[in-house]
Tab-separated table of C-alpha atoms in Angstrom:
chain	number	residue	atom	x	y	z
A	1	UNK	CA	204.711	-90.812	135.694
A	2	UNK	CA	206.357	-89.286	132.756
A	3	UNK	CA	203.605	-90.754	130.447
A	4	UNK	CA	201.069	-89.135	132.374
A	5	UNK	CA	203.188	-85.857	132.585
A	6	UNK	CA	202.948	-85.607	128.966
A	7	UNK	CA	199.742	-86.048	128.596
A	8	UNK	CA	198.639	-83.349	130.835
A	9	UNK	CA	200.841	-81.011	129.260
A	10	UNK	CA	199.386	-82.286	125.843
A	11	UNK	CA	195.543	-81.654	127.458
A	12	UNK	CA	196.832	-78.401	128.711
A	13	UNK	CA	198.401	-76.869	125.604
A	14	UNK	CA	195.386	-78.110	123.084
A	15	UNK	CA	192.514	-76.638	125.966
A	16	UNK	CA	194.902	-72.895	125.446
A	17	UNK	CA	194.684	-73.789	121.470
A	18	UNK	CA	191.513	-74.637	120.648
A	19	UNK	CA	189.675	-72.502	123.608
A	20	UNK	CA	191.286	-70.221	125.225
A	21	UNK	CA	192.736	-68.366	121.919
A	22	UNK	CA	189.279	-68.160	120.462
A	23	UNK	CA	187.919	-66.478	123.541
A	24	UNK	CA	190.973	-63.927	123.679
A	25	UNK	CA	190.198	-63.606	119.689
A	26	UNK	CA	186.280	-63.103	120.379
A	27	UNK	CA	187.068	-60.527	123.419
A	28	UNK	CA	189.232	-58.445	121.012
A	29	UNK	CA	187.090	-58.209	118.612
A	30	UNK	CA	184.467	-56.797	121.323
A	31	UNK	CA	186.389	-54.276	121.658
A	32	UNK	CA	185.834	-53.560	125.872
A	33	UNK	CA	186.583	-50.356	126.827
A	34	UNK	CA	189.927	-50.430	129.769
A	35	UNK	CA	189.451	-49.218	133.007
A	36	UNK	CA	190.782	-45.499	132.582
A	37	UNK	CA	188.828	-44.716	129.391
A	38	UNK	CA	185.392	-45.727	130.885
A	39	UNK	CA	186.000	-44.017	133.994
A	40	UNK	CA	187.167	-40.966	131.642
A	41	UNK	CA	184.164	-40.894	129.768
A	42	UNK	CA	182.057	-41.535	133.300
A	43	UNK	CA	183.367	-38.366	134.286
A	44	UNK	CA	182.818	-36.503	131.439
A	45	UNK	CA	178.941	-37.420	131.374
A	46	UNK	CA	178.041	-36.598	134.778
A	47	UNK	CA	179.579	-32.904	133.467
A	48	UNK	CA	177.535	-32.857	131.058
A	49	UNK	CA	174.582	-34.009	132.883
A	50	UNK	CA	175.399	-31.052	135.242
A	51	UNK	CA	175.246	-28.367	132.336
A	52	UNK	CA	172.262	-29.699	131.020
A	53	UNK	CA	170.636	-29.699	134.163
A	54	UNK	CA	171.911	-25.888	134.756
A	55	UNK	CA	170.778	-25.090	131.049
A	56	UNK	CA	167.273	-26.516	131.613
A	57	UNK	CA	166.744	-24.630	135.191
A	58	UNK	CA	168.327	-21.291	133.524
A	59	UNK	CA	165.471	-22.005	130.351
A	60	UNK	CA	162.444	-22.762	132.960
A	61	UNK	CA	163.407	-19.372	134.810
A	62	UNK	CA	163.199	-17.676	131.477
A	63	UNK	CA	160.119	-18.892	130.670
A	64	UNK	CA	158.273	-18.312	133.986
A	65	UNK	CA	159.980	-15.459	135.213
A	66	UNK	CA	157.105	-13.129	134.387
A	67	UNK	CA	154.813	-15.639	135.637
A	68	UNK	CA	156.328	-15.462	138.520
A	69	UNK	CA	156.529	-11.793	139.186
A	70	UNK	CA	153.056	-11.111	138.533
A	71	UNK	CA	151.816	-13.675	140.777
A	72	UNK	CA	154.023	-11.326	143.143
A	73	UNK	CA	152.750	-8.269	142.310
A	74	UNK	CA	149.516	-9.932	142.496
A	75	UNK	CA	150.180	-11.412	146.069
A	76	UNK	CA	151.413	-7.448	147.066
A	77	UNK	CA	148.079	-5.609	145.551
A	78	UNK	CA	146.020	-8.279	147.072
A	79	UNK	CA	147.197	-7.979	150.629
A	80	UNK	CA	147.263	-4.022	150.448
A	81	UNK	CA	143.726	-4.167	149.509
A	82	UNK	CA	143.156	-6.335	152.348
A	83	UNK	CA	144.861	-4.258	154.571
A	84	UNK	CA	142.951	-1.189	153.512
A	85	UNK	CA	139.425	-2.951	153.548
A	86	UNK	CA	140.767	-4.403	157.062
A	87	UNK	CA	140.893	-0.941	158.420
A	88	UNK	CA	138.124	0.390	156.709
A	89	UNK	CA	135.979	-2.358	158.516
A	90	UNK	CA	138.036	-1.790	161.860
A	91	UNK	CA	136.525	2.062	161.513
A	92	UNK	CA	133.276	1.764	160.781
A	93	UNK	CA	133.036	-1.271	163.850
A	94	UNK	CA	134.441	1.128	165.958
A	95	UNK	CA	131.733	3.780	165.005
A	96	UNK	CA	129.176	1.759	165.715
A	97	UNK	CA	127.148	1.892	169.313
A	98	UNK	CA	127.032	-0.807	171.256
A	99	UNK	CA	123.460	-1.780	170.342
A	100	UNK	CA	124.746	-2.458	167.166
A	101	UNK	CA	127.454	-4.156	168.008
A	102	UNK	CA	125.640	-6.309	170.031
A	103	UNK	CA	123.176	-7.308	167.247
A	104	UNK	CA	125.858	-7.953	164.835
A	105	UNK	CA	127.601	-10.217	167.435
A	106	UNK	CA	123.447	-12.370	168.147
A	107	UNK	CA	123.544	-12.641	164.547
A	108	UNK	CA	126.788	-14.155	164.147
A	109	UNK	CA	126.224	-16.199	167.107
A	110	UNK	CA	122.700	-17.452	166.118
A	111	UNK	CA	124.005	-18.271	162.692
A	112	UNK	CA	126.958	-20.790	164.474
A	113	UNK	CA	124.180	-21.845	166.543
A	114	UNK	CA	121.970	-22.894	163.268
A	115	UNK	CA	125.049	-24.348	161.789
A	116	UNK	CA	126.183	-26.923	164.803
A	117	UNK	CA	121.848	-27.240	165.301
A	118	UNK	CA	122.210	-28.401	161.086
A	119	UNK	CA	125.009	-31.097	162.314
A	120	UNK	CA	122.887	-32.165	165.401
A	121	UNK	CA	119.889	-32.496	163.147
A	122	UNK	CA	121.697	-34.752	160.291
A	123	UNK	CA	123.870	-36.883	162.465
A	124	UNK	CA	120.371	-37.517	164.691
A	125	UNK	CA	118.553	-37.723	160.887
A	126	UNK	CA	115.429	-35.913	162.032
A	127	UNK	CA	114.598	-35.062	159.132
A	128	UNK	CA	114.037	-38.629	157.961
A	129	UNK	CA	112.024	-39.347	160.431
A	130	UNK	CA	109.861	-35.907	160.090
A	131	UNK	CA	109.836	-37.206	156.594
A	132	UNK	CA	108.778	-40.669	157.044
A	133	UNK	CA	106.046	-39.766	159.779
A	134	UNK	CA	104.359	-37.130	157.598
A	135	UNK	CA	104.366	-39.863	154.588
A	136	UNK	CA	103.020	-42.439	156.753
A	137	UNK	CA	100.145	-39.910	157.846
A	138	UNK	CA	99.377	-38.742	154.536
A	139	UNK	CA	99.269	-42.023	153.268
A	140	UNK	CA	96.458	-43.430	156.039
A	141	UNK	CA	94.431	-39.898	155.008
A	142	UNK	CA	94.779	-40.841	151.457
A	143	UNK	CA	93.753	-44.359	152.297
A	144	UNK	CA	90.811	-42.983	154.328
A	145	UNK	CA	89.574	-40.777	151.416
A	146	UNK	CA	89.716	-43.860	148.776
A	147	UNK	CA	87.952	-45.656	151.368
A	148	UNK	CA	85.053	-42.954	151.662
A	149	UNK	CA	85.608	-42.431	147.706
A	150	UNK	CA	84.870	-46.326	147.355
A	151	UNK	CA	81.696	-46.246	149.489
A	152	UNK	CA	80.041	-43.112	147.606
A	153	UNK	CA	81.516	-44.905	144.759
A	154	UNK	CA	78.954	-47.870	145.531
A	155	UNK	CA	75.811	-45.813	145.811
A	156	UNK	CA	76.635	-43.201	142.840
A	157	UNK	CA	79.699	-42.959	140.735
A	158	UNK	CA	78.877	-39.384	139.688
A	159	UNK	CA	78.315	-38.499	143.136
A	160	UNK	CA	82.099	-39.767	143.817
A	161	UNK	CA	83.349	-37.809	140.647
A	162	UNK	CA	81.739	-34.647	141.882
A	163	UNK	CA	82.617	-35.193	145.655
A	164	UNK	CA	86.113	-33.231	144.845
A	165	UNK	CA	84.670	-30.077	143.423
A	166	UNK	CA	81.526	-29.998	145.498
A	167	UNK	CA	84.016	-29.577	148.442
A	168	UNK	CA	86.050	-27.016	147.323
A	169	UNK	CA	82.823	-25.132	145.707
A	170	UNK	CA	81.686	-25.445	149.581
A	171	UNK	CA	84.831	-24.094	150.788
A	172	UNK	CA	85.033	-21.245	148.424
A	173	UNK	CA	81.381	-20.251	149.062
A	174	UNK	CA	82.300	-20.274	152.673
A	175	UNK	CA	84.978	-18.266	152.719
A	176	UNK	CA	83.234	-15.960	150.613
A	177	UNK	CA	80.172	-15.485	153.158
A	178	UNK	CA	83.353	-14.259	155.637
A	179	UNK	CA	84.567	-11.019	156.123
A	180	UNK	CA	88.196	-11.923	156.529
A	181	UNK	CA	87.681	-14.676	153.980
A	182	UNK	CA	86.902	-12.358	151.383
A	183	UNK	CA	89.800	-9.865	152.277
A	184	UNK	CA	92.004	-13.097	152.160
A	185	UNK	CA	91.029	-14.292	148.816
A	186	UNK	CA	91.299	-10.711	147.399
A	187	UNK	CA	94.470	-10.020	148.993
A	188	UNK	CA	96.293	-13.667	147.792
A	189	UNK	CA	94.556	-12.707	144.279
A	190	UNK	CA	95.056	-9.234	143.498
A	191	UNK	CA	98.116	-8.317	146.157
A	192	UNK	CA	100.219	-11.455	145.583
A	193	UNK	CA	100.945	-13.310	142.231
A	194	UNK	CA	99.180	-16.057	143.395
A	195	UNK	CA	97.223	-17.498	140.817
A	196	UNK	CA	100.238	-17.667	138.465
A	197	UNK	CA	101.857	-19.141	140.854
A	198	UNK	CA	99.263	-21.880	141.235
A	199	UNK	CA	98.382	-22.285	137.608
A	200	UNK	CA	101.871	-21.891	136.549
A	201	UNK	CA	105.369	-21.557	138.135
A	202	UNK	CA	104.564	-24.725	140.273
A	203	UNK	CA	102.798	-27.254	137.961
A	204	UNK	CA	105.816	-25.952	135.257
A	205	UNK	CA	108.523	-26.846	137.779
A	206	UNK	CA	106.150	-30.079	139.148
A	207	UNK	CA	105.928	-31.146	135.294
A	208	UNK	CA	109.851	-30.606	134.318
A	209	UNK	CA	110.916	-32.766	137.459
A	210	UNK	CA	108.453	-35.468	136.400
A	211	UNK	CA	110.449	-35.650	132.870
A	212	UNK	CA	113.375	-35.349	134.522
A	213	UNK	CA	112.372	-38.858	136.791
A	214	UNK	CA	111.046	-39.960	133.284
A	215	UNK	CA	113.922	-39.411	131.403
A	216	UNK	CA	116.562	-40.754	134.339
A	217	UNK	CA	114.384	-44.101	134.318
A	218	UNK	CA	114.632	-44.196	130.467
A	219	UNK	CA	118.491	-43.639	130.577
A	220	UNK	CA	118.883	-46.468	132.767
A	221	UNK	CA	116.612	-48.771	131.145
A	222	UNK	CA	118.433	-47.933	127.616
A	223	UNK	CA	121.588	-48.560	129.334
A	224	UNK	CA	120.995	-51.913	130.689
A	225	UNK	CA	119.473	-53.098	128.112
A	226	UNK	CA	123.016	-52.378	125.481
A	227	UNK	CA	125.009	-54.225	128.026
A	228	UNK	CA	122.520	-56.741	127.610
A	229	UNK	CA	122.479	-56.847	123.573
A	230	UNK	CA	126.530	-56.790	124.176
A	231	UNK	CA	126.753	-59.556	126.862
A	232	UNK	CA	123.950	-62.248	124.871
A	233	UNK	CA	125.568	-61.735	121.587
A	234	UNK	CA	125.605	-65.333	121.158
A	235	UNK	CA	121.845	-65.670	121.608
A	236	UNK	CA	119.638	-66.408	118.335
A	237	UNK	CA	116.568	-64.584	119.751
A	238	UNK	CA	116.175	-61.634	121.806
A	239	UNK	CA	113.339	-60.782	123.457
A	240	UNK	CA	111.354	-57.215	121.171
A	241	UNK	CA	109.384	-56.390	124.249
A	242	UNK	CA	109.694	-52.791	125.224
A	243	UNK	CA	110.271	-51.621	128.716
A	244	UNK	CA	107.245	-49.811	130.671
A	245	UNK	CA	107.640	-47.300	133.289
A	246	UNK	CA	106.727	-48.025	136.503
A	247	UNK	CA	103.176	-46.811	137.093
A	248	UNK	CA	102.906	-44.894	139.354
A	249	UNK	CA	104.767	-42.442	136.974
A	250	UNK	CA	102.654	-43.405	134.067
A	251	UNK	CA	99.950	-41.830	136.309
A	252	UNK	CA	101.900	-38.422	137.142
A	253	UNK	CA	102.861	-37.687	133.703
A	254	UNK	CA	98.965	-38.410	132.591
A	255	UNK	CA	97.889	-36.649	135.107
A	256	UNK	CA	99.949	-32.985	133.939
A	257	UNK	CA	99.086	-33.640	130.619
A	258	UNK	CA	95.537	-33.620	131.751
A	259	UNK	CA	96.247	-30.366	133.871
A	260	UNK	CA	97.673	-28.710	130.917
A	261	UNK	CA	95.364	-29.509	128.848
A	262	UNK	CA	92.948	-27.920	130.800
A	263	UNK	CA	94.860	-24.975	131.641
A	264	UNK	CA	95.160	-24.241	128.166
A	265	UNK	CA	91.739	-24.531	127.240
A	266	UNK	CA	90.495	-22.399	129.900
A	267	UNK	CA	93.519	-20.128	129.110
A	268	UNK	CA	92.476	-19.950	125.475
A	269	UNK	CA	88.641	-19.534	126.321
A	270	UNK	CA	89.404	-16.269	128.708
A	271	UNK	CA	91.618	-14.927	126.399
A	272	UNK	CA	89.295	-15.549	123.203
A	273	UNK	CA	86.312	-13.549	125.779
A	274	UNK	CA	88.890	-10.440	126.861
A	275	UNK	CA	88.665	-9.976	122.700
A	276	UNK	CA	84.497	-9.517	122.592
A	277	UNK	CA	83.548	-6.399	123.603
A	278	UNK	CA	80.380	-7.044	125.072
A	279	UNK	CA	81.322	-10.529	126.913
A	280	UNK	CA	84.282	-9.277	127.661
A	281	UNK	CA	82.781	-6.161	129.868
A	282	UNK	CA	79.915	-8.346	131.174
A	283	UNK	CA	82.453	-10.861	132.493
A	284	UNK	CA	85.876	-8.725	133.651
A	285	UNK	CA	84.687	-5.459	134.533
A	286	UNK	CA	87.698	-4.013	136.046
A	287	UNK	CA	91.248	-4.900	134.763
A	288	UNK	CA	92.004	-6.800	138.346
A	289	UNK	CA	89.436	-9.277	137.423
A	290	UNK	CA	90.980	-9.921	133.971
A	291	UNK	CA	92.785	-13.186	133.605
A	292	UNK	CA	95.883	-11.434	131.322
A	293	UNK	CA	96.454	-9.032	134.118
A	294	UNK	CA	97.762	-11.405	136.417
A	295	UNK	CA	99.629	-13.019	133.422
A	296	UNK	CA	100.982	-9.269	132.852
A	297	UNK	CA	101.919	-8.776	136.463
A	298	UNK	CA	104.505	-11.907	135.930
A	299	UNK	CA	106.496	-9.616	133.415
């Protein structure tokens, strides 16, 4: 028993020597704050935190102080004027006769009629449907005039090139044997800006949103086909062939190009006639019948 007393007391006194004075050693030379000195300094930050904090909201009033009272004065003017142009309205309501009134108050209520009639209309999608019945009917006329095209086509191909113009030459002539026809075709002529309207403003705007479809397809072709190029980089060969437009576009965009090119060359032959003096008084005898005076009427 003493033995073994010994030895624990040996155990114990090397484990304090060789352990627990280096750890003592190593924590002194850490240098841990005590108790009282952190708490010290704990209180002594969240004061300064404080001033800072009262510093910072003292520099943002500074700085938006005037902000801040013009938005007021801005707020006061505002709801004077408001005030004012309240009464003002309130005055000349209440000098108003009742007729008046009561047209003012149809109109208001027709146009909150048309507005929940709008929301009936799209959540029933009408429209569509308008849309998609007319399309299907224009499509069996168009159908039906290939068809009769294709037919005259077999007998005489010139006779199915003319077929368009003879018809409307027909229906001019027509309307020209009519009283009322003639007083309509001088009237949409001479009273209204039609034929720049026809030969013009709408084949312009008809032209611009074919580009427009052009140049949307075109984007999106040139954009699929980087992320392509980006995605097959490991690919030795990659297909040169360019994209085509659908054709159905191919066909509008020919088709204006045609148009305009024969605008312009009728455009350019009327114009090159109202410089001749003798052609030019055969043909446009008054100034309504000249070409350019429609043109001028546009400006």
């Amino acid at each position: 028993e003493g033995i073994g007393n010994n030895a624990m007391s040996d155990f114990v006194s090397e484990f304090r020597d060789q352990v627990l004075e280096p750890v003592r050693h190593w924590l002194l030379e850490l240098q841990f704050p005590s108790m009282t000195e952190y708490q010290s300094i704990w209180i002594q930050t969240l004061l300064d935190v404080q001033k800072a904090s009262v510093s910072i909201g003292y520099l943002f009033y500074l700085t938006f102080r005037p902000l801040c009272i013009c938005g007021m004065l801005l707020i006061r003017y505002l709801f004077q004027k408001s005030q004012q142009v309240a009464i003002q309205i309130w005055k000349f309501q209440s000098s108003l006769d009742l007729w008046t009134i009561s047209m003012e108050l149809a109109f208001l209520v027709t146009l909150t009629l048309v507005y929940f009639l709008k929301r009936y209309i799209h959540s029933k999608r009408y429209i569509p449907r308008i849309q998609l019945y007319l399309k299907k009917k224009q499509q069996v006329v168009i159908h039906n005039c290939m068809k009769l095209m294709d037919r005259i086509a077999q007998t005489s191909s010139l006779l199915a090139a003319l077929l368009p113009h003879v018809l409307y030459v027909v229906l001019a002539v027509a309307l020209q044997f009519t009283y009322y026809g003639r007083s309509l075709t001088r009237f949409l002529s001479v009273k209204l800006p039609t034929i720049p309207l026809l030969m013009i403003w709408l084949p312009s705007i008809q032209t611009i949103l074919s580009i427009a479809q052009f140049k949307y397809w075109y984007n999106n072709v040139h954009s699929r086909q980087i992320t392509t190029t980006s995605s097959s980089k490991s690919n030795t060969k990659i297909s040169s062939t360019q994209p085509v437009p659908p054709e159905s576009l191919q066909l509008q965009l020919q088709e204006w190009l045609m148009y305009w090119i024969v605008c312009s060359f009728f455009t350019a032959l009327s114009t090159l006639l109202t410089y001749l003096p003798l052609i030019s008084g055969l043909i446009f005898p008054s100034q309504e019948d000249d070409p350019n005076y429609y043109y001028s009427r546009m400006n």
